[in-house]
Amino acid sequence: MRYMMLIHHDEEALANASRQQLWAEYAAFNEALAKAGAGFAAGERLESSVAATTVRVRDGSSQVLDGPYADTKEQFAGYFMIDVPDLDEAITWARRCPSAKYGAIEIRPFTPEGRWSSAWAKQGPNRS
Amino acid sequence: MVDAFEQAHKAAERVARESYGRLLAFLVVRTRDVAGAEDALADAFAAALRTWPVRGVPDKPDAWLLTAARHRQTDAARRRQTQEVSEEHLRIMAEEIEHASNTADEIPDRRLALMFACAHPAIEAGMRAPLILQTILGLTADEIAAAFLIPSATMGQRLVRAKTRIRQAGIPLRVPDRDDLPARLDAVLEAIYAAYSKAWGEIGDGSSALAGEAIWLARLVVSLLPEEPEAKGVLALMLYTEARRAARRDSAGTFVPLDEQDVGLWDERQLQTAEALLHDANVYGPSGRYQLEAAIQSAHMARRVSGRDTRRAILTLYDHLLALTGSPVAALNRAVALGAVEGPVAALDRMGALASDKRMVGYQPYWAVRGHLLAQAGRHTEAYEALTVAIGLSTDEAVKRYLAGKREALGALE
């Protein structure tokens, strides 16, 4: 199964962490991802949520807000992708991720392609 | 015709009772689709009731049902036309089923794998026991809802959600590796023990049936994982408790504490099995929570049966249990054990530390124990208050009556 691993950082905890150590850990982790083969991919790093802008369109007019989508302690910070047999393997990869110590890794399975097409067939593209 | 129908019906019922979980587990293992497998199996049972009266009950009813269910599963997968189940996958499934129904008398037992999936940490904690009861024992959502005091419709929805999660999140259907096994086995045992505790806390026929099913599941785990001491520990713990079922209420339905129970009403066979299990479990070494709790039960019952003074041993066991779990419930029980050795004043001193724990405010046993110890210490006014709170927090009529009796006795002591 293909999973996207969403990294959420506690930015305060991260600020207190040793940068050098974190980078070294991430270098090793990304190397492991690269070696794991097809379906595995390291994501790119994102700037902290201070740099975020959030946009919504309601009734034809757009609202633009400075700041992240949700004002929570842990903020979306990046992602990586894996392709493994089951959730237990995905949990193992989440535990390996250096960010797990400074926040949380959310494991989200990709919707299988077949399910997309059958959902479309049932609902039809014009019936939303 | 009527006879044939009845014969077919009885055969289907017997297979349902004995093989439901085994058949379902086998069907689920490849697809992870619990709800789909349940539907397929239900269809297969319906087909059996139509076909068997006419053509006779097949030699291997299990294999017949499995084949019928697998065909329905395959049809359903084809209809969905998803890439989740590829043609290749369908072919493997078909071959597997051929093999299982043609050659083996025994269909491979995947119940443990299914149980581990149901008790996976990614499943909502409160739904693990209900999910196991439904998938392995085939209990209906209504039956489970009644046992867990949750409205039927809510239980039904939550079961559906949990099953969907097994498939969508990719929860594996297998016994975990050695590294993960202890933590995962905990969840399985916890689910079984939760079902048992639920049944023990309530009265009536339904509750004793649920208790029986929890014990059956624990036996299954023990037989499939014979080297896991905690599995034996939890089974022993349940059997020690179950052995006292007949003695825990008097003829008027009032709660009878262990010290006052008629030992003659205890189930000798269950006690012996529990003792043997506990002995076996301890051979494998490090004592876990369930082994310790079972050992405490064993010591309590030995004291009643043989008159041997086991109070110090019980206190030591509680020391270990408290060190292991750090739970306030263990701390409370340890205070009781201390009271039995050193008297109520020492126990009340020890309970002082628990008084600030917010979880104790609404915990009925805390107030019952406190009331009991205060009464022993001759502090009758405080004892009256504590027993009153304990009565107010009780949900069981038999316990309420017992505590009210204790409270009345205080007046006589003044």
PDB file of N, CA, C and O in Angstrom, chain B residues 185-253:
ATOM      1  N   LEU B 185      -0.058  -8.256  21.920  1.00  0.00           N
ATOM      2  CA  LEU B 185      -0.762  -9.299  22.657  1.00  0.00           C
ATOM      3  C   LEU B 185      -1.510  -8.669  23.833  1.00  0.00           C
ATOM      4  O   LEU B 185      -2.633  -9.045  24.146  1.00  0.00           O
ATOM      5  N   ASP B 186      -0.883  -7.662  24.441  1.00  0.00           N
ATOM      6  CA  ASP B 186      -1.554  -6.923  25.509  1.00  0.00           C
ATOM      7  C   ASP B 186      -2.932  -6.447  25.056  1.00  0.00           C
ATOM      8  O   ASP B 186      -3.905  -6.562  25.788  1.00  0.00           O
ATOM      9  N   ALA B 187      -2.978  -5.892  23.841  1.00  0.00           N
ATOM     10  CA  ALA B 187      -4.249  -5.352  23.351  1.00  0.00           C
ATOM     11  C   ALA B 187      -5.279  -6.459  23.166  1.00  0.00           C
ATOM     12  O   ALA B 187      -6.462  -6.279  23.485  1.00  0.00           O
ATOM     13  N   VAL B 188      -4.836  -7.625  22.664  1.00  0.00           N
ATOM     14  CA  VAL B 188      -5.752  -8.754  22.487  1.00  0.00           C
ATOM     15  C   VAL B 188      -6.279  -9.210  23.855  1.00  0.00           C
ATOM     16  O   VAL B 188      -7.484  -9.370  24.058  1.00  0.00           O
ATOM     17  N   LEU B 189      -5.350  -9.380  24.794  1.00  0.00           N
ATOM     18  CA  LEU B 189      -5.751  -9.859  26.121  1.00  0.00           C
ATOM     19  C   LEU B 189      -6.619  -8.823  26.822  1.00  0.00           C
ATOM     20  O   LEU B 189      -7.587  -9.157  27.504  1.00  0.00           O
ATOM     21  N   GLU B 190      -6.257  -7.557  26.624  1.00  0.00           N
ATOM     22  CA  GLU B 190      -7.035  -6.483  27.234  1.00  0.00           C
ATOM     23  C   GLU B 190      -8.474  -6.495  26.714  1.00  0.00           C
ATOM     24  O   GLU B 190      -9.425  -6.327  27.476  1.00  0.00           O
ATOM     25  N   ALA B 191      -8.604  -6.715  25.400  1.00  0.00           N
ATOM     26  CA  ALA B 191      -9.948  -6.757  24.806  1.00  0.00           C
ATOM     27  C   ALA B 191     -10.744  -7.922  25.387  1.00  0.00           C
ATOM     28  O   ALA B 191     -11.916  -7.779  25.736  1.00  0.00           O
ATOM     29  N   ILE B 192     -10.100  -9.072  25.493  1.00  0.00           N
ATOM     30  CA  ILE B 192     -10.790 -10.245  26.040  1.00  0.00           C
ATOM     31  C   ILE B 192     -11.177 -10.000  27.507  1.00  0.00           C
ATOM     32  O   ILE B 192     -12.298 -10.256  27.922  1.00  0.00           O
ATOM     33  N   TYR B 193     -10.214  -9.457  28.258  1.00  0.00           N
ATOM     34  CA  TYR B 193     -10.492  -9.227  29.684  1.00  0.00           C
ATOM     35  C   TYR B 193     -11.553  -8.134  29.867  1.00  0.00           C
ATOM     36  O   TYR B 193     -12.364  -8.217  30.796  1.00  0.00           O
ATOM     37  N   ALA B 194     -11.547  -7.148  28.976  1.00  0.00           N
ATOM     38  CA  ALA B 194     -12.579  -6.102  29.047  1.00  0.00           C
ATOM     39  C   ALA B 194     -13.962  -6.704  28.841  1.00  0.00           C
ATOM     40  O   ALA B 194     -14.920  -6.361  29.539  1.00  0.00           O
ATOM     41  N   ALA B 195     -14.056  -7.624  27.883  1.00  0.00           N
ATOM     42  CA  ALA B 195     -15.339  -8.290  27.644  1.00  0.00           C
ATOM     43  C   ALA B 195     -15.744  -9.080  28.884  1.00  0.00           C
ATOM     44  O   ALA B 195     -16.901  -9.053  29.311  1.00  0.00           O
ATOM     45  N   TYR B 196     -14.764  -9.759  29.486  1.00  0.00           N
ATOM     46  CA  TYR B 196     -15.072 -10.555  30.669  1.00  0.00           C
ATOM     47  C   TYR B 196     -15.513  -9.676  31.842  1.00  0.00           C
ATOM     48  O   TYR B 196     -16.518  -9.952  32.499  1.00  0.00           O
ATOM     49  N   SER B 197     -14.765  -8.601  32.080  1.00  0.00           N
ATOM     50  CA  SER B 197     -15.084  -7.709  33.208  1.00  0.00           C
ATOM     51  C   SER B 197     -16.477  -7.126  33.054  1.00  0.00           C
ATOM     52  O   SER B 197     -17.219  -6.977  34.017  1.00  0.00           O
ATOM     53  N   LYS B 198     -16.785  -6.778  31.813  1.00  0.00           N
ATOM     54  CA  LYS B 198     -18.107  -6.244  31.500  1.00  0.00           C
ATOM     55  C   LYS B 198     -19.169  -7.255  31.930  1.00  0.00           C
ATOM     56  O   LYS B 198     -20.151  -6.926  32.580  1.00  0.00           O
ATOM     57  N   ALA B 199     -18.935  -8.499  31.564  1.00  0.00           N
ATOM     58  CA  ALA B 199     -19.898  -9.557  31.857  1.00  0.00           C
ATOM     59  C   ALA B 199     -19.972  -9.823  33.359  1.00  0.00           C
ATOM     60  O   ALA B 199     -21.030 -10.101  33.898  1.00  0.00           O
ATOM     61  N   TRP B 200     -18.827  -9.709  34.034  1.00  0.00           N
ATOM     62  CA  TRP B 200     -18.793  -9.990  35.464  1.00  0.00           C
ATOM     63  C   TRP B 200     -19.522  -8.902  36.240  1.00  0.00           C
ATOM     64  O   TRP B 200     -20.190  -9.168  37.235  1.00  0.00           O
ATOM     65  N   GLY B 201     -19.387  -7.678  35.773  1.00  0.00           N
ATOM     66  CA  GLY B 201     -19.995  -6.546  36.471  1.00  0.00           C
ATOM     67  C   GLY B 201     -21.517  -6.565  36.411  1.00  0.00           C
ATOM     68  O   GLY B 201     -22.173  -5.944  37.233  1.00  0.00           O
ATOM     69  N   GLU B 202     -22.059  -7.270  35.447  1.00  0.00           N
ATOM     70  CA  GLU B 202     -23.504  -7.289  35.312  1.00  0.00           C
ATOM     71  C   GLU B 202     -24.063  -8.658  35.668  1.00  0.00           C
ATOM     72  O   GLU B 202     -23.348  -9.638  35.712  1.00  0.00           O
ATOM     73  N   ILE B 203     -25.364  -8.650  35.909  1.00  0.00           N
ATOM     74  CA  ILE B 203     -25.982  -9.912  36.288  1.00  0.00           C
ATOM     75  C   ILE B 203     -26.907 -10.346  35.155  1.00  0.00           C
ATOM     76  O   ILE B 203     -27.206  -9.574  34.254  1.00  0.00           O
ATOM     77  N   GLY B 204     -27.355 -11.562  35.198  1.00  0.00           N
ATOM     78  CA  GLY B 204     -28.305 -12.021  34.189  1.00  0.00           C
ATOM     79  C   GLY B 204     -27.659 -13.028  33.250  1.00  0.00           C
ATOM     80  O   GLY B 204     -26.453 -13.173  33.211  1.00  0.00           O
ATOM     81  N   ASP B 205     -28.505 -13.701  32.460  1.00  0.00           N
ATOM     82  CA  ASP B 205     -28.036 -14.782  31.596  1.00  0.00           C
ATOM     83  C   ASP B 205     -27.105 -14.275  30.508  1.00  0.00           C
ATOM     84  O   ASP B 205     -26.114 -14.896  30.178  1.00  0.00           O
ATOM     85  N   GLY B 206     -27.461 -13.111  29.933  1.00  0.00           N
ATOM     86  CA  GLY B 206     -26.655 -12.559  28.850  1.00  0.00           C
ATOM     87  C   GLY B 206     -25.224 -12.355  29.287  1.00  0.00           C
ATOM     88  O   GLY B 206     -24.285 -12.658  28.549  1.00  0.00           O
ATOM     89  N   SER B 207     -25.047 -11.871  30.535  1.00  0.00           N
ATOM     90  CA  SER B 207     -23.700 -11.572  30.997  1.00  0.00           C
ATOM     91  C   SER B 207     -22.895 -12.851  31.190  1.00  0.00           C
ATOM     92  O   SER B 207     -21.705 -12.889  30.906  1.00  0.00           O
ATOM     93  N   SER B 208     -23.551 -13.925  31.640  1.00  0.00           N
ATOM     94  CA  SER B 208     -22.761 -15.130  31.853  1.00  0.00           C
ATOM     95  C   SER B 208     -22.398 -15.774  30.515  1.00  0.00           C
ATOM     96  O   SER B 208     -21.356 -16.412  30.392  1.00  0.00           O
ATOM     97  N   ALA B 209     -23.247 -15.573  29.493  1.00  0.00           N
ATOM     98  CA  ALA B 209     -22.893 -16.066  28.164  1.00  0.00           C
ATOM     99  C   ALA B 209     -21.680 -15.310  27.629  1.00  0.00           C
ATOM    100  O   ALA B 209     -20.754 -15.903  27.081  1.00  0.00           O
ATOM    101  N   LEU B 210     -21.669 -13.993  27.823  1.00  0.00           N
ATOM    102  CA  LEU B 210     -20.535 -13.189  27.366  1.00  0.00           C
ATOM    103  C   LEU B 210     -19.255 -13.594  28.100  1.00  0.00           C
ATOM    104  O   LEU B 210     -18.188 -13.704  27.497  1.00  0.00           O
ATOM    105  N   ALA B 211     -19.389 -13.848  29.408  1.00  0.00           N
ATOM    106  CA  ALA B 211     -18.226 -14.296  30.191  1.00  0.00           C
ATOM    107  C   ALA B 211     -17.699 -15.608  29.618  1.00  0.00           C
ATOM    108  O   ALA B 211     -16.493 -15.791  29.459  1.00  0.00           O
ATOM    109  N   GLY B 212     -18.599 -16.511  29.280  1.00  0.00           N
ATOM    110  CA  GLY B 212     -18.211 -17.792  28.711  1.00  0.00           C
ATOM    111  C   GLY B 212     -17.475 -17.611  27.393  1.00  0.00           C
ATOM    112  O   GLY B 212     -16.491 -18.300  27.117  1.00  0.00           O
ATOM    113  N   GLU B 213     -17.940 -16.635  26.594  1.00  0.00           N
ATOM    114  CA  GLU B 213     -17.299 -16.406  25.305  1.00  0.00           C
ATOM    115  C   GLU B 213     -15.912 -15.798  25.474  1.00  0.00           C
ATOM    116  O   GLU B 213     -14.981 -16.133  24.740  1.00  0.00           O
ATOM    117  N   ALA B 214     -15.772 -14.905  26.455  1.00  0.00           N
ATOM    118  CA  ALA B 214     -14.452 -14.320  26.722  1.00  0.00           C
ATOM    119  C   ALA B 214     -13.473 -15.417  27.141  1.00  0.00           C
ATOM    120  O   ALA B 214     -12.319 -15.451  26.696  1.00  0.00           O
ATOM    121  N   ILE B 215     -13.947 -16.332  27.977  1.00  0.00           N
ATOM    122  CA  ILE B 215     -13.091 -17.441  28.422  1.00  0.00           C
ATOM    123  C   ILE B 215     -12.731 -18.337  27.234  1.00  0.00           C
ATOM    124  O   ILE B 215     -11.587 -18.763  27.092  1.00  0.00           O
ATOM    125  N   TRP B 216     -13.689 -18.551  26.355  1.00  0.00           N
ATOM    126  CA  TRP B 216     -13.445 -19.359  25.168  1.00  0.00           C
ATOM    127  C   TRP B 216     -12.350 -18.726  24.303  1.00  0.00           C
ATOM    128  O   TRP B 216     -11.445 -19.407  23.813  1.00  0.00           O
ATOM    129  N   LEU B 217     -12.436 -17.397  24.138  1.00  0.00           N
ATOM    130  CA  LEU B 217     -11.419 -16.693  23.348  1.00  0.00           C
ATOM    131  C   LEU B 217     -10.039 -16.813  23.992  1.00  0.00           C
ATOM    132  O   LEU B 217      -9.041 -17.033  23.308  1.00  0.00           O
ATOM    133  N   ALA B 218      -9.986 -16.674  25.310  1.00  0.00           N
ATOM    134  CA  ALA B 218      -8.702 -16.776  26.004  1.00  0.00           C
ATOM    135  C   ALA B 218      -8.126 -18.181  25.833  1.00  0.00           C
ATOM    136  O   ALA B 218      -6.927 -18.350  25.618  1.00  0.00           O
ATOM    137  N   ARG B 219      -8.993 -19.194  25.910  1.00  0.00           N
ATOM    138  CA  ARG B 219      -8.532 -20.569  25.675  1.00  0.00           C
ATOM    139  C   ARG B 219      -7.938 -20.702  24.276  1.00  0.00           C
ATOM    140  O   ARG B 219      -6.922 -21.358  24.070  1.00  0.00           O
ATOM    141  N   LEU B 220      -8.597 -20.054  23.318  1.00  0.00           N
ATOM    142  CA  LEU B 220      -8.124 -20.100  21.937  1.00  0.00           C
ATOM    143  C   LEU B 220      -6.727 -19.479  21.833  1.00  0.00           C
ATOM    144  O   LEU B 220      -5.818 -20.048  21.211  1.00  0.00           O
ATOM    145  N   VAL B 221      -6.552 -18.307  22.460  1.00  0.00           N
ATOM    146  CA  VAL B 221      -5.242 -17.645  22.414  1.00  0.00           C
ATOM    147  C   VAL B 221      -4.183 -18.529  23.068  1.00  0.00           C
ATOM    148  O   VAL B 221      -3.087 -18.697  22.546  1.00  0.00           O
ATOM    149  N   VAL B 222      -4.533 -19.122  24.204  1.00  0.00           N
ATOM    150  CA  VAL B 222      -3.578 -19.997  24.894  1.00  0.00           C
ATOM    151  C   VAL B 222      -3.209 -21.185  24.009  1.00  0.00           C
ATOM    152  O   VAL B 222      -2.036 -21.556  23.905  1.00  0.00           O
ATOM    153  N   SER B 223      -4.190 -21.750  23.318  1.00  0.00           N
ATOM    154  CA  SER B 223      -3.884 -22.921  22.495  1.00  0.00           C
ATOM    155  C   SER B 223      -3.053 -22.534  21.273  1.00  0.00           C
ATOM    156  O   SER B 223      -2.250 -23.323  20.791  1.00  0.00           O
ATOM    157  N   LEU B 224      -3.242 -21.292  20.783  1.00  0.00           N
ATOM    158  CA  LEU B 224      -2.497 -20.878  19.596  1.00  0.00           C
ATOM    159  C   LEU B 224      -1.131 -20.287  19.941  1.00  0.00           C
ATOM    160  O   LEU B 224      -0.212 -20.312  19.138  1.00  0.00           O
ATOM    161  N   LEU B 225      -0.997 -19.709  21.137  1.00  0.00           N
ATOM    162  CA  LEU B 225       0.278 -19.147  21.581  1.00  0.00           C
ATOM    163  C   LEU B 225       0.655 -19.750  22.935  1.00  0.00           C
ATOM    164  O   LEU B 225       0.661 -19.054  23.952  1.00  0.00           O
ATOM    165  N   PRO B 226       0.963 -21.051  22.941  1.00  0.00           N
ATOM    166  CA  PRO B 226       1.141 -21.737  24.236  1.00  0.00           C
ATOM    167  C   PRO B 226       2.323 -21.228  25.056  1.00  0.00           C
ATOM    168  O   PRO B 226       2.417 -21.526  26.233  1.00  0.00           O
ATOM    169  N   GLU B 227       3.234 -20.471  24.413  1.00  0.00           N
ATOM    170  CA  GLU B 227       4.404 -20.039  25.170  1.00  0.00           C
ATOM    171  C   GLU B 227       4.285 -18.630  25.718  1.00  0.00           C
ATOM    172  O   GLU B 227       5.265 -18.087  26.238  1.00  0.00           O
ATOM    173  N   GLU B 228       3.100 -18.043  25.608  1.00  0.00           N
ATOM    174  CA  GLU B 228       2.929 -16.697  26.136  1.00  0.00           C
ATOM    175  C   GLU B 228       2.346 -16.753  27.546  1.00  0.00           C
ATOM    176  O   GLU B 228       1.170 -17.053  27.725  1.00  0.00           O
ATOM    177  N   PRO B 229       3.155 -16.463  28.562  1.00  0.00           N
ATOM    178  CA  PRO B 229       2.678 -16.626  29.939  1.00  0.00           C
ATOM    179  C   PRO B 229       1.485 -15.717  30.268  1.00  0.00           C
ATOM    180  O   PRO B 229       0.602 -16.127  31.020  1.00  0.00           O
ATOM    181  N   GLU B 230       1.447 -14.517  29.689  1.00  0.00           N
ATOM    182  CA  GLU B 230       0.347 -13.625  30.040  1.00  0.00           C
ATOM    183  C   GLU B 230      -1.001 -14.114  29.506  1.00  0.00           C
ATOM    184  O   GLU B 230      -2.049 -13.824  30.085  1.00  0.00           O
ATOM    185  N   ALA B 231      -0.971 -14.856  28.398  1.00  0.00           N
ATOM    186  CA  ALA B 231      -2.223 -15.428  27.891  1.00  0.00           C
ATOM    187  C   ALA B 231      -2.766 -16.435  28.907  1.00  0.00           C
ATOM    188  O   ALA B 231      -3.964 -16.452  29.224  1.00  0.00           O
ATOM    189  N   LYS B 232      -1.864 -17.260  29.430  1.00  0.00           N
ATOM    190  CA  LYS B 232      -2.270 -18.217  30.471  1.00  0.00           C
ATOM    191  C   LYS B 232      -2.715 -17.461  31.722  1.00  0.00           C
ATOM    192  O   LYS B 232      -3.661 -17.846  32.399  1.00  0.00           O
ATOM    193  N   GLY B 233      -1.994 -16.371  32.015  1.00  0.00           N
ATOM    194  CA  GLY B 233      -2.316 -15.568  33.193  1.00  0.00           C
ATOM    195  C   GLY B 233      -3.733 -15.019  33.131  1.00  0.00           C
ATOM    196  O   GLY B 233      -4.483 -15.103  34.105  1.00  0.00           O
ATOM    197  N   VAL B 234      -4.114 -14.479  31.975  1.00  0.00           N
ATOM    198  CA  VAL B 234      -5.442 -13.872  31.877  1.00  0.00           C
ATOM    199  C   VAL B 234      -6.521 -14.950  31.938  1.00  0.00           C
ATOM    200  O   VAL B 234      -7.573 -14.760  32.562  1.00  0.00           O
ATOM    201  N   LEU B 235      -6.250 -16.112  31.344  1.00  0.00           N
ATOM    202  CA  LEU B 235      -7.233 -17.197  31.405  1.00  0.00           C
ATOM    203  C   LEU B 235      -7.385 -17.680  32.854  1.00  0.00           C
ATOM    204  O   LEU B 235      -8.507 -17.890  33.340  1.00  0.00           O
ATOM    205  N   ALA B 236      -6.258 -17.822  33.546  1.00  0.00           N
ATOM    206  CA  ALA B 236      -6.313 -18.247  34.950  1.00  0.00           C
ATOM    207  C   ALA B 236      -7.100 -17.222  35.774  1.00  0.00           C
ATOM    208  O   ALA B 236      -7.977 -17.587  36.554  1.00  0.00           O
ATOM    209  N   LEU B 237      -6.798 -15.945  35.552  1.00  0.00           N
ATOM    210  CA  LEU B 237      -7.482 -14.886  36.302  1.00  0.00           C
ATOM    211  C   LEU B 237      -9.000 -14.970  36.113  1.00  0.00           C
ATOM    212  O   LEU B 237      -9.769 -14.886  37.073  1.00  0.00           O
ATOM    213  N   MET B 238      -9.423 -15.170  34.862  1.00  0.00           N
ATOM    214  CA  MET B 238     -10.858 -15.242  34.595  1.00  0.00           C
ATOM    215  C   MET B 238     -11.481 -16.484  35.221  1.00  0.00           C
ATOM    216  O   MET B 238     -12.595 -16.443  35.725  1.00  0.00           O
ATOM    217  N   LEU B 239     -10.748 -17.595  35.186  1.00  0.00           N
ATOM    218  CA  LEU B 239     -11.294 -18.834  35.757  1.00  0.00           C
ATOM    219  C   LEU B 239     -11.405 -18.756  37.284  1.00  0.00           C
ATOM    220  O   LEU B 239     -12.367 -19.259  37.859  1.00  0.00           O
ATOM    221  N   TYR B 240     -10.414 -18.140  37.933  1.00  0.00           N
ATOM    222  CA  TYR B 240     -10.510 -17.940  39.387  1.00  0.00           C
ATOM    223  C   TYR B 240     -11.776 -17.162  39.728  1.00  0.00           C
ATOM    224  O   TYR B 240     -12.490 -17.469  40.682  1.00  0.00           O
ATOM    225  N   THR B 241     -12.024 -16.123  38.937  1.00  0.00           N
ATOM    226  CA  THR B 241     -13.192 -15.281  39.194  1.00  0.00           C
ATOM    227  C   THR B 241     -14.476 -16.035  38.873  1.00  0.00           C
ATOM    228  O   THR B 241     -15.429 -16.033  39.645  1.00  0.00           O
ATOM    229  N   GLU B 242     -14.462 -16.701  37.718  1.00  0.00           N
ATOM    230  CA  GLU B 242     -15.647 -17.419  37.252  1.00  0.00           C
ATOM    231  C   GLU B 242     -16.037 -18.531  38.233  1.00  0.00           C
ATOM    232  O   GLU B 242     -17.222 -18.802  38.427  1.00  0.00           O
ATOM    233  N   ALA B 243     -15.045 -19.138  38.846  1.00  0.00           N
ATOM    234  CA  ALA B 243     -15.298 -20.238  39.780  1.00  0.00           C
ATOM    235  C   ALA B 243     -16.170 -19.776  40.954  1.00  0.00           C
ATOM    236  O   ALA B 243     -16.859 -20.569  41.581  1.00  0.00           O
ATOM    237  N   ARG B 244     -16.149 -18.477  41.230  1.00  0.00           N
ATOM    238  CA  ARG B 244     -16.904 -17.958  42.389  1.00  0.00           C
ATOM    239  C   ARG B 244     -18.264 -17.402  42.003  1.00  0.00           C
ATOM    240  O   ARG B 244     -18.969 -16.844  42.841  1.00  0.00           O
ATOM    241  N   ARG B 245     -18.621 -17.541  40.719  1.00  0.00           N
ATOM    242  CA  ARG B 245     -19.859 -16.919  40.242  1.00  0.00           C
ATOM    243  C   ARG B 245     -21.064 -17.275  41.112  1.00  0.00           C
ATOM    244  O   ARG B 245     -21.841 -16.407  41.507  1.00  0.00           O
ATOM    245  N   ALA B 246     -21.221 -18.555  41.433  1.00  0.00           N
ATOM    246  CA  ALA B 246     -22.409 -19.003  42.167  1.00  0.00           C
ATOM    247  C   ALA B 246     -22.412 -18.501  43.610  1.00  0.00           C
ATOM    248  O   ALA B 246     -23.460 -18.442  44.253  1.00  0.00           O
ATOM    249  N   ALA B 247     -21.223 -18.124  44.121  1.00  0.00           N
ATOM    250  CA  ALA B 247     -21.123 -17.772  45.544  1.00  0.00           C
ATOM    251  C   ALA B 247     -21.196 -16.267  45.796  1.00  0.00           C
ATOM    252  O   ALA B 247     -21.242 -15.830  46.938  1.00  0.00           O
ATOM    253  N   ARG B 248     -21.222 -15.488  44.714  1.00  0.00           N
ATOM    254  CA  ARG B 248     -21.069 -14.046  44.922  1.00  0.00           C
ATOM    255  C   ARG B 248     -22.365 -13.322  45.277  1.00  0.00           C
ATOM    256  O   ARG B 248     -22.368 -12.126  45.548  1.00  0.00           O
ATOM    257  N   ARG B 249     -23.494 -14.039  45.244  1.00  0.00           N
ATOM    258  CA  ARG B 249     -24.774 -13.463  45.676  1.00  0.00           C
ATOM    259  C   ARG B 249     -25.420 -14.437  46.657  1.00  0.00           C
ATOM    260  O   ARG B 249     -25.343 -15.651  46.432  1.00  0.00           O
ATOM    261  N   ASP B 250     -26.094 -13.904  47.696  1.00  0.00           N
ATOM    262  CA  ASP B 250     -26.821 -14.824  48.561  1.00  0.00           C
ATOM    263  C   ASP B 250     -28.213 -15.066  47.983  1.00  0.00           C
ATOM    264  O   ASP B 250     -28.541 -14.563  46.905  1.00  0.00           O
ATOM    265  N   SER B 251     -29.031 -15.834  48.714  1.00  0.00           N
ATOM    266  CA  SER B 251     -30.331 -16.214  48.160  1.00  0.00           C
ATOM    267  C   SER B 251     -31.220 -14.999  47.929  1.00  0.00           C
ATOM    268  O   SER B 251     -32.100 -15.013  47.068  1.00  0.00           O
ATOM    269  N   ALA B 252     -30.958 -13.909  48.679  1.00  0.00           N
ATOM    270  CA  ALA B 252     -31.761 -12.701  48.492  1.00  0.00           C
ATOM    271  C   ALA B 252     -31.174 -11.802  47.393  1.00  0.00           C
ATOM    272  O   ALA B 252     -31.685 -10.726  47.110  1.00  0.00           O
ATOM    273  N   GLY B 253     -30.065 -12.246  46.797  1.00  0.00           N
ATOM    274  CA  GLY B 253     -29.460 -11.462  45.716  1.00  0.00           C
ATOM    275  C   GLY B 253     -28.495 -10.398  46.199  1.00  0.00           C
ATOM    276  O   GLY B 253     -28.072  -9.544  45.432  1.00  0.00           O
TER     277      GLY B 253
END
